mmCIF file of C-alpha atoms and ligand atoms in Angstrom:
data_model
loop_
_atom_site.group_PDB
_atom_site.id
_atom_site.type_symbol
_atom_site.label_atom_id
_atom_site.label_comp_id
_atom_site.label_asym_id
_atom_site.label_seq_id
_atom_site.Cartn_x
_atom_site.Cartn_y
_atom_site.Cartn_z
ATOM 1 C CA UNK A 1 -79.245 46.860 218.371
ATOM 2 C CA UNK A 2 -76.482 46.567 220.960
ATOM 3 C CA UNK A 3 -76.553 43.073 222.487
ATOM 4 C CA UNK A 4 -75.051 42.627 225.972
ATOM 5 C CA UNK A 5 -75.075 38.887 226.728
ATOM 6 C CA UNK A 6 -73.768 38.565 230.286
ATOM 7 C CA UNK A 7 -73.164 34.800 229.825
ATOM 8 C CA UNK A 8 -70.073 35.737 227.801
ATOM 9 C CA UNK A 9 -68.308 36.489 231.104
ATOM 10 C CA UNK A 10 -68.342 34.003 233.995
ATOM 11 C CA UNK A 11 -69.745 35.500 237.195
ATOM 12 C CA UNK A 12 -71.999 34.709 240.178
ATOM 13 C CA UNK A 13 -74.902 35.226 237.750
ATOM 14 C CA UNK A 14 -74.183 31.690 236.379
ATOM 15 C CA UNK A 15 -75.237 30.274 239.774
ATOM 16 C CA UNK A 16 -78.556 32.160 239.800
ATOM 17 C CA UNK A 17 -79.375 31.055 236.227
ATOM 18 C CA UNK A 18 -78.414 27.421 236.971
ATOM 19 C CA UNK A 19 -80.704 27.425 240.052
ATOM 20 C CA UNK A 20 -83.608 28.863 238.030
ATOM 21 C CA UNK A 21 -83.174 26.180 235.366
ATOM 22 C CA UNK A 22 -82.691 23.240 237.762
ATOM 23 C CA UNK A 23 -85.892 21.168 237.783
ATOM 24 C CA UNK A 24 -85.564 20.515 241.544
ATOM 25 C CA UNK A 25 -84.263 23.846 242.840
ATOM 26 C CA UNK A 26 -86.809 25.845 240.779
ATOM 27 C CA UNK A 27 -89.627 24.205 242.823
ATOM 28 C CA UNK A 28 -88.652 26.510 245.699
ATOM 29 C CA UNK A 29 -90.798 29.426 244.515
ATOM 30 C CA UNK A 30 -89.294 31.959 246.897
ATOM 31 C CA UNK A 31 -85.777 31.117 245.679
ATOM 32 C CA UNK A 32 -86.998 31.225 242.063
ATOM 33 C CA UNK A 33 -88.488 34.726 242.502
ATOM 34 C CA UNK A 34 -85.411 35.895 244.389
ATOM 35 C CA UNK A 35 -83.088 34.571 241.665
ATOM 36 C CA UNK A 36 -85.032 36.498 238.997
ATOM 37 C CA UNK A 37 -84.875 39.569 241.239
ATOM 38 C CA UNK A 38 -81.108 39.152 241.785
ATOM 39 C CA UNK A 39 -80.668 38.794 238.011
ATOM 40 C CA UNK A 40 -82.616 42.060 237.595
ATOM 41 C CA UNK A 41 -80.240 43.742 240.041
ATOM 42 C CA UNK A 42 -77.162 42.538 238.127
ATOM 43 C CA UNK A 43 -78.602 43.456 234.709
ATOM 44 C CA UNK A 44 -79.582 46.861 236.140
ATOM 45 C CA UNK A 45 -76.067 47.424 237.447
ATOM 46 C CA UNK A 46 -74.535 46.556 234.059
ATOM 47 C CA UNK A 47 -77.083 48.724 232.234
ATOM 48 C CA UNK A 48 -76.378 51.660 234.558
ATOM 49 C CA UNK A 49 -72.865 51.968 233.052
ATOM 50 C CA UNK A 50 -74.404 53.113 229.758
ATOM 51 C CA UNK A 51 -76.656 55.832 231.273
ATOM 52 C CA UNK A 52 -75.928 59.573 231.374
ATOM 53 C CA UNK A 53 -74.291 61.065 234.451
ATOM 54 C CA UNK A 54 -73.821 64.595 235.759
ATOM 55 C CA UNK A 55 -71.549 65.846 238.482
ATOM 56 C CA UNK A 56 -73.064 66.844 241.845
ATOM 57 C CA UNK A 57 -71.457 68.223 244.955
ATOM 58 C CA UNK A 58 -72.505 66.288 248.065
ATOM 59 C CA UNK A 59 -72.109 67.744 251.541
ATOM 60 C CA UNK A 60 -70.691 65.226 254.015
ATOM 61 C CA UNK A 61 -70.374 65.793 257.794
ATOM 62 C CA UNK A 62 -66.670 66.596 257.178
ATOM 63 C CA UNK A 63 -66.623 68.484 253.885
ATOM 64 C CA UNK A 64 -67.841 68.018 250.339
ATOM 65 C CA UNK A 65 -67.425 65.294 247.737
ATOM 66 C CA UNK A 66 -68.046 65.308 243.998
ATOM 67 C CA UNK A 67 -70.155 62.454 242.654
ATOM 68 C CA UNK A 68 -71.237 61.529 239.138
ATOM 69 C CA UNK A 69 -74.922 60.693 239.465
ATOM 70 C CA UNK A 70 -77.410 59.336 236.931
ATOM 71 C CA UNK A 71 -79.128 62.239 235.195
ATOM 72 C CA UNK A 72 -81.587 60.221 233.073
ATOM 73 C CA UNK A 73 -85.262 60.085 234.013
ATOM 74 C CA UNK A 74 -85.976 56.376 234.043
ATOM 75 C CA UNK A 75 -89.275 54.644 233.353
ATOM 76 C CA UNK A 76 -89.319 50.966 234.175
ATOM 77 C CA UNK A 77 -91.957 48.971 232.281
ATOM 78 C CA UNK A 78 -92.693 45.312 232.948
ATOM 79 C CA UNK A 79 -94.972 42.766 231.421
ATOM 80 C CA UNK A 80 -97.321 41.076 233.904
ATOM 81 C CA UNK A 81 -97.158 38.663 235.514
ATOM 82 C CA UNK A 82 -93.761 36.985 235.066
ATOM 83 C CA UNK A 83 -92.097 40.417 234.885
ATOM 84 C CA UNK A 84 -92.889 41.312 238.528
ATOM 85 C CA UNK A 85 -89.762 39.829 240.213
ATOM 86 C CA UNK A 86 -87.520 41.204 237.433
ATOM 87 C CA UNK A 87 -89.166 44.600 237.881
ATOM 88 C CA UNK A 88 -88.501 44.450 241.639
ATOM 89 C CA UNK A 89 -84.824 43.672 241.028
ATOM 90 C CA UNK A 90 -84.420 46.649 238.680
ATOM 91 C CA UNK A 91 -86.375 48.914 241.036
ATOM 92 C CA UNK A 92 -84.099 47.894 243.938
ATOM 93 C CA UNK A 93 -81.339 49.821 242.131
ATOM 94 C CA UNK A 94 -83.258 52.458 240.138
ATOM 95 C CA UNK A 95 -85.281 53.380 243.201
ATOM 96 C CA UNK A 96 -86.462 56.754 241.833
ATOM 97 C CA UNK A 97 -87.713 55.319 238.534
ATOM 98 C CA UNK A 98 -91.259 55.873 237.379
ATOM 99 C CA UNK A 99 -93.111 52.680 236.621
ATOM 100 C CA UNK A 100 -95.326 51.275 233.897
ATOM 101 C CA UNK A 101 -97.153 47.944 233.838
ATOM 102 C CA UNK A 102 -98.727 46.129 230.972
ATOM 103 C CA UNK A 103 -100.536 42.834 230.748
ATOM 104 C CA UNK A 104 -99.709 40.856 227.631
ATOM 105 C CA UNK A 105 -100.554 37.208 227.230
ATOM 106 C CA UNK A 106 -100.514 34.540 224.552
ATOM 107 C CA UNK A 107 -103.992 33.737 223.247
ATOM 108 C CA UNK A 108 -104.173 30.329 221.552
ATOM 109 C CA UNK A 109 -107.233 30.279 219.287
ATOM 110 C CA UNK A 110 -107.820 26.810 217.817
ATOM 111 C CA UNK A 111 -104.261 25.719 217.161
ATOM 112 C CA UNK A 112 -102.179 25.183 220.381
ATOM 113 C CA UNK A 113 -99.006 25.834 218.352
ATOM 114 C CA UNK A 114 -99.962 29.328 217.209
ATOM 115 C CA UNK A 115 -100.949 32.324 219.275
ATOM 116 C CA UNK A 116 -101.470 36.060 219.177
ATOM 117 C CA UNK A 117 -100.352 38.492 221.887
ATOM 118 C CA UNK A 118 -103.257 40.219 223.642
ATOM 119 C CA UNK A 119 -102.477 43.461 225.481
ATOM 120 C CA UNK A 120 -105.195 44.312 228.030
ATOM 121 C CA UNK A 121 -104.109 46.444 230.981
ATOM 122 C CA UNK A 122 -101.711 49.371 230.596
ATOM 123 C CA UNK A 123 -100.644 51.973 233.168
ATOM 124 C CA UNK A 124 -97.836 54.272 231.992
ATOM 125 C CA UNK A 125 -96.441 57.756 232.751
ATOM 126 C CA UNK A 126 -95.324 60.279 230.093
ATOM 127 C CA UNK A 127 -92.396 58.741 228.155
ATOM 128 C CA UNK A 128 -91.167 61.846 226.294
ATOM 129 C CA UNK A 129 -87.378 62.257 226.628
ATOM 130 C CA UNK A 130 -87.189 59.564 229.291
ATOM 131 C CA UNK A 131 -85.012 56.446 229.383
ATOM 132 C CA UNK A 132 -87.334 53.486 228.952
ATOM 133 C CA UNK A 133 -86.314 50.127 230.423
ATOM 134 C CA UNK A 134 -88.587 47.382 229.098
ATOM 135 C CA UNK A 135 -88.337 44.161 231.101
ATOM 136 C CA UNK A 136 -89.590 40.709 230.101
ATOM 137 C CA UNK A 137 -87.863 37.734 231.774
ATOM 138 C CA UNK A 138 -88.298 35.263 228.881
ATOM 139 C CA UNK A 139 -87.489 36.613 225.417
ATOM 140 C CA UNK A 140 -88.969 33.681 223.485
ATOM 141 C CA UNK A 141 -90.444 34.837 220.167
ATOM 142 C CA UNK A 142 -89.905 38.523 221.046
ATOM 143 C CA UNK A 143 -93.525 39.278 220.128
ATOM 144 C CA UNK A 144 -94.556 40.382 223.655
ATOM 145 C CA UNK A 145 -91.676 42.864 223.813
ATOM 146 C CA UNK A 146 -92.588 44.323 220.399
ATOM 147 C CA UNK A 147 -96.378 44.381 221.110
ATOM 148 C CA UNK A 148 -95.693 46.108 224.428
ATOM 149 C CA UNK A 149 -93.542 48.735 222.767
ATOM 150 C CA UNK A 150 -96.266 49.383 220.159
ATOM 151 C CA UNK A 151 -98.848 49.779 222.953
ATOM 152 C CA UNK A 152 -96.588 52.310 224.738
ATOM 153 C CA UNK A 153 -96.210 54.588 221.687
ATOM 154 C CA UNK A 154 -99.184 56.890 222.538
ATOM 155 C CA UNK A 155 -97.415 57.752 225.848
ATOM 156 C CA UNK A 156 -94.529 59.595 224.142
ATOM 157 C CA UNK A 157 -91.111 59.106 222.565
ATOM 158 C CA UNK A 158 -88.355 57.943 224.920
ATOM 159 C CA UNK A 159 -84.824 59.314 224.493
ATOM 160 C CA UNK A 160 -83.234 55.879 225.001
ATOM 161 C CA UNK A 161 -84.545 52.321 225.129
ATOM 162 C CA UNK A 162 -83.077 49.390 227.061
ATOM 163 C CA UNK A 163 -84.565 45.888 226.873
ATOM 164 C CA UNK A 164 -83.893 43.570 229.806
ATOM 165 C CA UNK A 165 -84.379 39.800 229.809
ATOM 166 C CA UNK A 166 -83.210 36.815 231.809
ATOM 167 C CA UNK A 167 -83.222 34.054 229.168
ATOM 168 C CA UNK A 168 -83.716 34.549 225.446
ATOM 169 C CA UNK A 169 -83.990 32.323 222.409
ATOM 170 C CA UNK A 170 -81.858 33.338 219.448
ATOM 171 C CA UNK A 171 -85.081 33.727 217.423
ATOM 172 C CA UNK A 172 -86.447 36.262 219.947
ATOM 173 C CA UNK A 173 -83.171 38.196 219.984
ATOM 174 C CA UNK A 174 -83.217 38.353 216.156
ATOM 175 C CA UNK A 175 -86.899 39.431 216.144
ATOM 176 C CA UNK A 176 -86.413 42.342 218.567
ATOM 177 C CA UNK A 177 -83.236 43.464 216.819
ATOM 178 C CA UNK A 178 -85.281 43.803 213.603
ATOM 179 C CA UNK A 179 -88.089 45.778 215.271
ATOM 180 C CA UNK A 180 -86.229 48.190 217.551
ATOM 181 C CA UNK A 181 -84.043 51.119 216.570
ATOM 182 C CA UNK A 182 -80.314 50.389 216.126
ATOM 183 C CA UNK A 183 -79.565 52.518 219.241
ATOM 184 C CA UNK A 184 -81.573 50.143 221.445
ATOM 185 C CA UNK A 185 -79.657 48.046 223.988
ATOM 186 C CA UNK A 186 -80.591 44.481 224.969
ATOM 187 C CA UNK A 187 -79.240 43.320 228.352
ATOM 188 C CA UNK A 188 -79.695 39.583 228.770
ATOM 189 C CA UNK A 189 -78.326 36.984 231.196
ATOM 190 C CA UNK A 190 -78.080 34.200 228.609
ATOM 191 C CA UNK A 191 -79.295 33.165 225.131
ATOM 192 C CA UNK A 192 -80.468 29.571 224.398
ATOM 193 C CA UNK A 193 -80.518 27.765 221.068
ATOM 194 C CA UNK A 194 -84.130 27.010 220.349
ATOM 195 C CA UNK A 195 -87.871 27.443 220.774
ATOM 196 C CA UNK A 196 -90.152 24.401 220.839
ATOM 197 C CA UNK A 197 -93.411 24.107 218.886
ATOM 198 C CA UNK A 198 -95.315 25.783 221.761
ATOM 199 C CA UNK A 199 -92.984 28.786 221.805
ATOM 200 C CA UNK A 200 -91.080 27.753 224.958
ATOM 201 C CA UNK A 201 -87.337 28.344 225.183
ATOM 202 C CA UNK A 202 -85.211 25.146 225.074
ATOM 203 C CA UNK A 203 -83.449 24.304 227.354
ATOM 204 C CA UNK A 204 -84.861 27.425 229.087
ATOM 205 C CA UNK A 205 -86.442 26.939 232.491
ATOM 206 C CA UNK A 206 -90.157 26.268 231.837
ATOM 207 C CA UNK A 207 -92.938 28.769 232.494
ATOM 208 C CA UNK A 208 -91.462 31.680 234.466
ATOM 209 C CA UNK A 209 -94.892 33.025 235.543
ATOM 210 C CA UNK A 210 -96.037 29.640 236.870
ATOM 211 C CA UNK A 211 -92.713 29.038 238.638
ATOM 212 C CA UNK A 212 -92.869 32.435 240.330
ATOM 213 C CA UNK A 213 -96.580 32.591 241.145
ATOM 214 C CA UNK A 214 -98.192 29.145 240.670
ATOM 215 C CA UNK A 215 -100.063 27.497 237.842
ATOM 216 C CA UNK A 216 -102.952 29.184 236.079
ATOM 217 C CA UNK A 217 -105.972 27.819 234.253
ATOM 218 C CA UNK A 218 -105.706 28.228 230.479
ATOM 219 C CA UNK A 219 -108.179 30.625 228.869
HETATM 220 N N1 LIG B 1 -92.415 32.281 228.672
HETATM 221 C C1 LIG B 1 -91.943 31.449 229.633
HETATM 222 O O1 LIG B 1 -92.287 31.585 230.801
HETATM 223 N N2 LIG B 1 -91.071 30.490 229.276
HETATM 224 C C2 LIG B 1 -90.654 30.313 228.006
HETATM 225 O O2 LIG B 1 -89.850 29.423 227.757
HETATM 226 C C3 LIG B 1 -91.164 31.186 227.026
HETATM 227 C C4 LIG B 1 -92.038 32.169 227.375
#
């Protein structure tokens, strides 16, 4: 897997990540959602450099100009619900992309420290020969990303796969790199050291879904 960790280069992205992590600033839910969305825009821009392009002649009011334009058919797939602002950020740039949504959540049976991933809702276009961008803001264990990909398999075989995440744990990065093809790219804003016993990224930022959309009752 090709890992693109944007934290290796200082940029304005550091500010957005710091604001998302900050226990006081993250209470501003609109800013939190917007920072995830802005991160999606930046990751999308970086990812776009590795897509395929073809030359097109564009007619301007004064003549014609040659432009290299993206020739890949993109399908953007996000995991509900925390993935929604990241999806919006990517869609702001890949505005002609087709879209897929999947609900995947952690189901804790008896032991609060162990869980299985339950996939319930799935809406997806044909994936054959498309470029699939799979977005999950928190790459903790990596199990949601892998379960989602397994659930998408009946919809066809994509030509290229790009994984997009805001914050990852090293364990999650290692897990997805074992499960995805070596040609897969992972675009991530930063990678943290650890996961706690409940599967949360440390230092991380907390629960991205709750911070973006409010707390939920446990089921
Ligand atoms: N999901 C979150 O929202 N936060 C984590 O730290 C891990 C998974």
